[in-house]
PDB file of C-alpha atoms in Angstrom:
ATOM      1  CA  PRO A   1       9.847 -28.427   7.650  1.00 75.00           C
ATOM      2  CA  TYR A   2       8.854 -25.340   5.701  1.00 76.00           C
ATOM      3  CA  ASP A   3       5.288 -24.038   5.772  1.00 71.00           C
ATOM      4  CA  GLU A   4       3.384 -20.829   5.033  1.00 71.00           C
ATOM      5  CA  LEU A   5       4.426 -19.223   8.329  1.00 73.00           C
ATOM      6  CA  ASP A   6       8.053 -19.222   7.195  1.00 76.00           C
ATOM      7  CA  SER A   7       7.191 -16.788   4.407  1.00 76.00           C
ATOM      8  CA  GLN A   8       5.541 -14.251   6.705  1.00 78.00           C
ATOM      9  CA  GLY A   9       8.395 -13.220   8.976  1.00 81.00           C
ATOM     10  CA  ASP A  10      10.858 -10.345   8.728  1.00 88.00           C
ATOM     11  CA  LEU A  11      12.062 -10.042   5.119  1.00 93.00           C
ATOM     12  CA  ARG A  12      15.416  -8.634   6.196  1.00 93.00           C
ATOM     13  CA  GLU A  13      16.104 -11.811   8.164  1.00 93.00           C
ATOM     14  CA  ALA A  14      15.126 -13.882   5.131  1.00 93.00           C
ATOM     15  CA  ALA A  15      17.526 -11.799   3.022  1.00 95.00           C
ATOM     16  CA  SER A  16      20.371 -12.515   5.441  1.00 95.00           C
ATOM     17  CA  ARG A  17      19.715 -16.252   5.208  1.00 95.00           C
ATOM     18  CA  LEU A  18      19.602 -16.073   1.408  1.00 96.00           C
ATOM     19  CA  GLU A  19      22.849 -14.106   1.329  1.00 96.00           C
ATOM     20  CA  ALA A  20      24.507 -16.871   3.364  1.00 96.00           C
ATOM     21  CA  LEU A  21      23.068 -19.532   1.050  1.00 96.00           C
ATOM     22  CA  ILE A  22      24.382 -17.799  -2.081  1.00 97.00           C
ATOM     23  CA  ALA A  23      27.841 -17.601  -0.512  1.00 96.00           C
ATOM     24  CA  ALA A  24      27.696 -21.287   0.423  1.00 96.00           C
ATOM     25  CA  VAL A  25      26.703 -22.311  -3.108  1.00 96.00           C
ATOM     26  CA  SER A  26      29.549 -20.246  -4.529  1.00 96.00           C
ATOM     27  CA  ARG A  27      32.065 -21.899  -2.203  1.00 95.00           C
ATOM     28  CA  ALA A  28      30.742 -25.365  -3.034  1.00 96.00           C
ATOM     29  CA  GLU A  29      30.797 -24.822  -6.819  1.00 93.00           C
ATOM     30  CA  PRO A  30      33.391 -22.144  -7.579  1.00 94.00           C
ATOM     31  CA  GLY A  31      33.200 -20.743 -11.080  1.00 94.00           C
ATOM     32  CA  VAL A  32      29.732 -22.114 -11.808  1.00 95.00           C
ATOM     33  CA  PRO A  33      27.300 -19.315 -12.837  1.00 94.00           C
ATOM     34  CA  ILE A  34      24.523 -18.576 -10.360  1.00 95.00           C
ATOM     35  CA  ASP A  35      21.162 -17.404 -11.693  1.00 95.00           C
ATOM     36  CA  LEU A  36      18.723 -15.985  -9.152  1.00 97.00           C
ATOM     37  CA  ILE A  37      15.039 -16.328 -10.096  1.00 97.00           C
ATOM     38  CA  ALA A  38      12.495 -15.151  -7.555  1.00 96.00           C
ATOM     39  CA  HIS A  39       8.715 -14.891  -7.393  1.00 95.00           C
ATOM     40  CA  SER A  40       6.675 -12.224  -5.595  1.00 91.00           C
ATOM     41  CA  GLN A  41       8.163 -11.141  -2.250  1.00 92.00           C
ATOM     42  CA  GLY A  42      11.042 -13.524  -2.939  1.00 94.00           C
ATOM     43  CA  GLY A  43      12.298 -10.917  -5.375  1.00 95.00           C
ATOM     44  CA  VAL A  44      12.369  -8.317  -2.607  1.00 95.00           C
ATOM     45  CA  VAL A  45      14.287 -10.734  -0.368  1.00 95.00           C
ATOM     46  CA  THR A  46      16.747 -11.470  -3.179  1.00 96.00           C
ATOM     47  CA  ARG A  47      17.261  -7.810  -4.004  1.00 95.00           C
ATOM     48  CA  LEU A  48      18.060  -7.062  -0.368  1.00 95.00           C
ATOM     49  CA  ALA A  49      20.456 -10.024  -0.180  1.00 96.00           C
ATOM     50  CA  ILE A  50      22.268  -8.932  -3.341  1.00 96.00           C
ATOM     51  CA  GLY A  51      22.443  -5.328  -2.178  1.00 94.00           C
ATOM     52  CA  GLU A  52      23.875  -6.200   1.238  1.00 93.00           C
ATOM     53  CA  ALA A  53      26.462  -8.579  -0.198  1.00 95.00           C
ATOM     54  CA  PHE A  54      27.498  -6.125  -2.901  1.00 95.00           C
ATOM     55  CA  SER A  55      27.866  -3.253  -0.425  1.00 93.00           C
ATOM     56  CA  ARG A  56      30.254  -5.390   1.649  1.00 92.00           C
ATOM     57  CA  GLY A  57      32.150  -6.636  -1.387  1.00 94.00           C
ATOM     58  CA  THR A  58      31.106 -10.246  -0.720  1.00 95.00           C
ATOM     59  CA  LEU A  59      28.707 -10.849  -3.619  1.00 96.00           C
ATOM     60  CA  PRO A  60      30.115 -13.885  -5.482  1.00 95.00           C
ATOM     61  CA  ALA A  61      31.318 -13.159  -9.004  1.00 94.00           C
ATOM     62  CA  GLU A  62      29.367 -16.238 -10.097  1.00 94.00           C
ATOM     63  CA  VAL A  63      26.055 -14.361  -9.663  1.00 95.00           C
ATOM     64  CA  ARG A  64      25.237 -13.335 -13.222  1.00 92.00           C
ATOM     65  CA  THR A  65      21.460 -13.144 -13.690  1.00 95.00           C
ATOM     66  CA  PHE A  66      18.651 -11.819 -11.487  1.00 96.00           C
ATOM     67  CA  VAL A  67      15.043 -12.328 -12.641  1.00 97.00           C
ATOM     68  CA  THR A  68      11.960 -11.422 -10.627  1.00 97.00           C
ATOM     69  CA  LEU A  69       8.386 -12.468 -11.335  1.00 97.00           C
ATOM     70  CA  GLY A  70       5.480 -10.437 -10.000  1.00 94.00           C
ATOM     71  CA  THR A  71       7.746  -8.789  -7.407  1.00 95.00           C
ATOM     72  CA  PRO A  72       6.518  -5.637  -5.630  1.00 92.00           C
ATOM     73  CA  HIS A  73       9.742  -3.653  -5.954  1.00 93.00           C
ATOM     74  CA  GLY A  74       7.698  -0.516  -5.305  1.00 88.00           C
ATOM     75  CA  GLY A  75       5.527  -2.085  -2.624  1.00 85.00           C
ATOM     76  CA  ALA A  76       2.157  -3.776  -3.054  1.00 78.00           C
ATOM     77  CA  ASP A  77      -1.141  -1.903  -3.252  1.00 74.00           C
ATOM     78  CA  LEU A  78      -2.948  -4.623  -1.299  1.00 72.00           C
ATOM     79  CA  ALA A  79      -0.333  -4.598   1.474  1.00 69.00           C
ATOM     80  CA  THR A  80      -0.583  -0.807   1.651  1.00 67.00           C
ATOM     81  CA  ALA A  81      -4.364  -0.932   2.022  1.00 65.00           C
ATOM     82  CA  LEU A  82      -4.206  -3.614   4.714  1.00 67.00           C
ATOM     83  CA  ALA A  83      -1.504  -1.754   6.621  1.00 63.00           C
ATOM     84  CA  ALA A  84      -3.603   1.410   6.535  1.00 62.00           C
ATOM     85  CA  LEU A  85      -6.637  -0.408   7.909  1.00 61.00           C
ATOM     86  CA  ASP A  86      -4.520  -1.956  10.657  1.00 62.00           C
ATOM     87  CA  GLU A  87      -3.077   1.440  11.602  1.00 61.00           C
ATOM     88  CA  LEU A  88      -6.539   3.003  11.767  1.00 57.00           C
ATOM     89  CA  GLY A  89      -7.646   0.310  14.193  1.00 59.00           C
ATOM     90  CA  GLY A  90     -11.076  -1.185  14.623  1.00 57.00           C
ATOM     91  CA  PHE A  91     -10.666  -3.612  11.736  1.00 55.00           C
ATOM     92  CA  ASP A  92      -9.429  -6.646  13.690  1.00 58.00           C
ATOM     93  CA  ALA A  93     -12.463  -8.752  12.821  1.00 56.00           C
ATOM     94  CA  GLN A  94     -12.251  -7.890   9.132  1.00 54.00           C
ATOM     95  CA  LEU A  95      -8.512  -8.591   8.978  1.00 55.00           C
ATOM     96  CA  ALA A  96      -8.973 -11.905  10.793  1.00 56.00           C
ATOM     97  CA  ALA A  97     -11.716 -12.889   8.356  1.00 51.00           C
ATOM     98  CA  LEU A  98      -9.491 -11.965   5.434  1.00 51.00           C
ATOM     99  CA  ALA A  99      -6.621 -14.035   6.857  1.00 52.00           C
ATOM    100  CA  ALA A 100      -8.965 -17.031   7.005  1.00 48.00           C
ATOM    101  CA  VAL A 101      -9.782 -16.905   3.291  1.00 44.00           C
ATOM    102  CA  VAL A 102      -6.467 -15.763   1.792  1.00 49.00           C
ATOM    103  CA  PRO A 103      -4.828 -18.718   0.002  1.00 46.00           C
ATOM    104  CA  GLY A 104      -1.925 -20.304   1.879  1.00 45.00           C
ATOM    105  CA  GLY A 105      -3.018 -18.960   5.246  1.00 49.00           C
ATOM    106  CA  HIS A 106      -1.196 -15.654   4.804  1.00 58.00           C
ATOM    107  CA  ASP A 107      -1.786 -13.189   7.596  1.00 63.00           C
ATOM    108  CA  PRO A 108      -2.404  -9.651   6.276  1.00 63.00           C
ATOM    109  CA  ALA A 109      -1.014  -8.282   9.552  1.00 67.00           C
ATOM    110  CA  SER A 110       2.204 -10.340   9.449  1.00 77.00           C
ATOM    111  CA  PRO A 111       5.644  -8.656   9.479  1.00 82.00           C
ATOM    112  CA  ALA A 112       6.167  -9.476   5.787  1.00 84.00           C
ATOM    113  CA  ALA A 113       2.808  -7.999   4.796  1.00 80.00           C
ATOM    114  CA  ARG A 114       3.555  -4.789   6.705  1.00 84.00           C
ATOM    115  CA  GLN A 115       6.997  -4.518   5.107  1.00 87.00           C
ATOM    116  CA  LEU A 116       5.529  -4.814   1.612  1.00 85.00           C
ATOM    117  CA  SER A 117       3.455  -1.662   2.042  1.00 85.00           C
ATOM    118  CA  GLU A 118       4.335   1.042  -0.484  1.00 83.00           C
ATOM    119  CA  VAL A 119       5.232   3.417   2.358  1.00 82.00           C
ATOM    120  CA  SER A 120       7.172   1.039   4.621  1.00 88.00           C
ATOM    121  CA  ASP A 121      10.791   1.559   5.655  1.00 89.00           C
ATOM    122  CA  LEU A 122      11.730  -1.660   3.883  1.00 90.00           C
ATOM    123  CA  THR A 123      10.169  -0.563   0.577  1.00 91.00           C
ATOM    124  CA  ARG A 124      12.089   2.703   0.814  1.00 91.00           C
ATOM    125  CA  GLN A 125      15.261   0.714   1.496  1.00 91.00           C
ATOM    126  CA  VAL A 126      14.632  -1.482  -1.551  1.00 91.00           C
ATOM    127  CA  GLY A 127      14.091   1.587  -3.727  1.00 89.00           C
ATOM    128  CA  ALA A 128      17.383   3.037  -2.528  1.00 89.00           C
ATOM    129  CA  THR A 129      19.287  -0.201  -3.178  1.00 87.00           C
ATOM    130  CA  PRO A 130      20.696  -0.186  -6.720  1.00 87.00           C
ATOM    131  CA  VAL A 131      21.144  -3.403  -8.656  1.00 92.00           C
ATOM    132  CA  PRO A 132      24.865  -3.984  -9.375  1.00 92.00           C
ATOM    133  CA  ASP A 133      25.690  -2.901 -12.929  1.00 90.00           C
ATOM    134  CA  HIS A 134      27.267  -6.213 -13.884  1.00 91.00           C
ATOM    135  CA  LEU A 135      24.081  -8.207 -13.211  1.00 92.00           C
ATOM    136  CA  ARG A 136      21.581  -8.999 -15.952  1.00 92.00           C
ATOM    137  CA  MET A 137      18.292  -8.084 -14.329  1.00 94.00           C
ATOM    138  CA  VAL A 138      14.790  -8.449 -15.743  1.00 95.00           C
ATOM    139  CA  SER A 139      11.552  -7.813 -13.857  1.00 95.00           C
ATOM    140  CA  ILE A 140       8.625  -9.782 -15.287  1.00 96.00           C
ATOM    141  CA  ALA A 141       5.005  -8.838 -14.591  1.00 94.00           C
ATOM    142  CA  ALA A 142       1.693 -10.477 -15.433  1.00 93.00           C
ATOM    143  CA  ALA A 143      -0.649  -8.106 -17.251  1.00 90.00           C
ATOM    144  CA  GLY A 144      -3.655  -9.190 -15.177  1.00 84.00           C
ATOM    145  CA  ASP A 145      -1.959  -9.550 -11.771  1.00 89.00           C
ATOM    146  CA  TRP A 146      -4.310  -8.447  -8.970  1.00 85.00           C
ATOM    147  CA  VAL A 147      -1.807  -9.205  -6.212  1.00 84.00           C
ATOM    148  CA  VAL A 148       1.122  -7.184  -7.582  1.00 88.00           C
ATOM    149  CA  PRO A 149      -0.022  -4.946 -10.457  1.00 87.00           C
ATOM    150  CA  GLY A 150       2.480  -4.278 -13.229  1.00 87.00           C
ATOM    151  CA  PRO A 151       3.408  -0.704 -12.194  1.00 87.00           C
ATOM    152  CA  ARG A 152       4.662  -1.985  -8.827  1.00 88.00           C
ATOM    153  CA  THR A 153       7.129  -4.381 -10.477  1.00 93.00           C
ATOM    154  CA  VAL A 154       9.177  -1.703 -12.255  1.00 91.00           C
ATOM    155  CA  VAL A 155      12.802  -1.119 -11.220  1.00 92.00           C
ATOM    156  CA  ASP A 156      14.319   2.154 -12.398  1.00 90.00           C
ATOM    157  CA  GLY A 157      17.077   1.600 -14.914  1.00 89.00           C
ATOM    158  CA  GLU A 158      16.441  -2.132 -15.296  1.00 93.00           C
ATOM    159  CA  ARG A 159      14.662  -4.162 -17.961  1.00 92.00           C
ATOM    160  CA  HIS A 160      10.975  -4.753 -17.441  1.00 91.00           C
ATOM    161  CA  VAL A 161       8.580  -6.919 -19.421  1.00 93.00           C
ATOM    162  CA  THR A 162       4.865  -7.595 -19.048  1.00 92.00           C
ATOM    163  CA  VAL A 163       3.583 -10.947 -20.265  1.00 92.00           C
ATOM    164  CA  ASP A 164       0.081 -11.894 -21.356  1.00 89.00           C
ATOM    165  CA  VAL A 165      -1.117 -13.722 -18.226  1.00 92.00           C
ATOM    166  CA  HIS A 166      -4.566 -12.807 -16.886  1.00 90.00           C
ATOM    167  CA  GLY A 167      -7.220 -13.863 -14.387  1.00 86.00           C
ATOM    168  CA  LEU A 168      -7.562 -13.836 -10.613  1.00 82.00           C
ATOM    169  CA  SER A 169      -4.823 -16.474 -10.341  1.00 88.00           C
ATOM    170  CA  ALA A 170      -2.411 -14.643 -12.674  1.00 91.00           C
ATOM    171  CA  HIS A 171       0.028 -13.949  -9.839  1.00 92.00           C
ATOM    172  CA  ASP A 172       0.356 -17.648  -8.993  1.00 92.00           C
ATOM    173  CA  GLU A 173       0.355 -18.789 -12.608  1.00 94.00           C
ATOM    174  CA  LEU A 174       3.028 -16.346 -13.764  1.00 95.00           C
ATOM    175  CA  PRO A 175       6.153 -18.381 -12.788  1.00 95.00           C
ATOM    176  CA  GLY A 176       4.983 -21.500 -14.649  1.00 94.00           C
ATOM    177  CA  SER A 177       3.646 -19.725 -17.707  1.00 96.00           C
ATOM    178  CA  ALA A 178       5.218 -20.312 -21.113  1.00 95.00           C
ATOM    179  CA  ALA A 179       5.637 -16.561 -21.607  1.00 94.00           C
ATOM    180  CA  ALA A 180       7.574 -16.124 -18.347  1.00 95.00           C
ATOM    181  CA  THR A 181       9.711 -19.186 -19.095  1.00 96.00           C
ATOM    182  CA  ARG A 182      10.710 -17.636 -22.408  1.00 95.00           C
ATOM    183  CA  GLU A 183      11.669 -14.322 -20.780  1.00 95.00           C
ATOM    184  CA  ILE A 184      13.722 -16.121 -18.119  1.00 95.00           C
ATOM    185  CA  ALA A 185      15.600 -18.037 -20.830  1.00 95.00           C
ATOM    186  CA  LEU A 186      16.301 -14.829 -22.751  1.00 94.00           C
ATOM    187  CA  ALA A 187      17.615 -13.142 -19.599  1.00 93.00           C
ATOM    188  CA  MET A 188      19.908 -16.059 -18.774  1.00 92.00           C
ATOM    189  CA  ALA A 189      21.256 -15.952 -22.334  1.00 91.00           C
ATOM    190  CA  GLY A 190      21.942 -12.230 -22.065  1.00 88.00           C
ATOM    191  CA  LEU A 191      19.361 -11.398 -24.732  1.00 89.00           C
ATOM    192  CA  PRO A 192      16.770  -8.596 -24.638  1.00 88.00           C
ATOM    193  CA  PRO A 193      13.114  -9.308 -23.786  1.00 84.00           C
ATOM    194  CA  THR A 194      10.609 -10.306 -26.440  1.00 82.00           C
ATOM    195  CA  CYS A 195       9.498  -7.376 -28.574  1.00 74.00           C
ATOM    196  CA  VAL A 196       5.802  -6.457 -28.469  1.00 65.00           C
ATOM    197  CA  GLY A 197       3.741  -4.055 -30.500  1.00 57.00           C
ATOM    198  CA  ALA A 198       2.924  -0.572 -29.261  1.00 57.00           C
ATOM    199  CA  GLY A 199      -0.744  -1.457 -28.867  1.00 59.00           C
ATOM    200  CA  GLU A 200      -0.001  -4.467 -26.695  1.00 61.00           C
ATOM    201  CA  ALA A 201       2.419  -2.476 -24.557  1.00 57.00           C
ATOM    202  CA  VAL A 202      -0.078   0.340 -23.985  1.00 60.00           C
ATOM    203  CA  SER A 203      -2.841  -2.163 -23.202  1.00 64.00           C
ATOM    204  CA  ALA A 204      -0.686  -3.870 -20.560  1.00 60.00           C
ATOM    205  CA  LEU A 205       0.229  -0.514 -19.018  1.00 63.00           C
ATOM    206  CA  VAL A 206      -3.399   0.607 -18.841  1.00 61.00           C
ATOM    207  CA  GLU A 207      -4.527  -2.715 -17.372  1.00 65.00           C
ATOM    208  CA  GLY A 208      -1.860  -2.588 -14.670  1.00 63.00           C
ATOM    209  CA  GLU A 209      -2.659   1.008 -13.733  1.00 64.00           C
ATOM    210  CA  THR A 210      -6.384   0.216 -13.647  1.00 71.00           C
ATOM    211  CA  ILE A 211      -5.886  -2.742 -11.311  1.00 65.00           C
ATOM    212  CA  SER A 212      -3.614  -0.679  -9.058  1.00 64.00           C
ATOM    213  CA  PHE A 213      -6.183   2.123  -8.882  1.00 60.00           C
ATOM    214  CA  ALA A 214      -9.019  -0.321  -8.159  1.00 64.00           C
ATOM    215  CA  ILE A 215      -7.149  -1.849  -5.207  1.00 58.00           C
ATOM    216  CA  ASP A 216      -6.269   1.573  -3.813  1.00 55.00           C
ATOM    217  CA  ALA A 217      -9.868   2.717  -4.176  1.00 54.00           C
ATOM    218  CA  ALA A 218     -11.185  -0.402  -2.441  1.00 53.00           C
ATOM    219  CA  GLY A 219      -8.779   0.141   0.459  1.00 51.00           C
ATOM    220  CA  ALA A 220      -9.813   3.784   0.779  1.00 49.00           C
ATOM    221  CA  ALA A 221     -13.498   2.845   0.661  1.00 50.00           C
ATOM    222  CA  GLY A 222     -12.984   0.260   3.391  1.00 49.00           C
ATOM    223  CA  ALA A 223     -11.248   2.814   5.572  1.00 47.00           C
ATOM    224  CA  LEU A 224     -13.983   5.393   5.064  1.00 46.00           C
ATOM    225  CA  ALA A 225     -16.693   2.844   5.763  1.00 50.00           C
ATOM    226  CA  GLY A 226     -15.087   1.929   9.071  1.00 50.00           C
ATOM    227  CA  MET A 227     -14.625   5.479  10.341  1.00 47.00           C
ATOM    228  CA  SER A 228     -16.931   6.949  12.970  1.00 46.00           C
ATOM    229  CA  TRP A 229     -18.054  10.303  11.665  1.00 42.00           C
ATOM    230  CA  PRO A 230     -19.233  13.036  14.067  1.00 47.00           C
ATOM    231  CA  GLY A 231     -22.827  14.116  13.880  1.00 45.00           C
ATOM    232  CA  PRO A 232     -23.920  17.458  12.427  1.00 48.00           C
TER     233      PRO A 232
END
């Protein structure tokens, strides 16, 4: 049985299991194209799996397309803030309370959450892992994503598209949205993303940067509020 705890362990271990699964699928169906579509931290796991297999020369030739949705390729602002609070210490009660209300029972102090920090060793490893040139990769972001803001989903040198999905549940709604479905289909067909006007593109960029800044500011405020300051 698979439950929420299975998504909170070491992401490198998850990547190793995915790498083995991709190889098994390739052996079972030789010559059949394999399209990898991953949501949120699943995109980080997939990128690591692809990178490891490619570096060893074992990535199946059948792997053609790699699409991520709301994936924190550059780390997640929220994970960074939580990791900072945990490192400072004295926030156990607050972190426990947050774990109790976060959807899906996700623990903000879990190994996966720590690894998704913008300054973690794993995030640095992901940034240093290039996507193989022969893969068609597209990173899709939701304009109003408060879990993984648009700027954190960018991969240098790869296609990136922001779709018009908003609201507090934008991160969860992104994979099933009509806009994301269209972009996935275009990627699988080897076609470029949907064109948008300059105004829409700038608006999405500003919204993503604003959300990212707001999360960072909230994390900094929480840290400052919990510090014990010396008297005059």
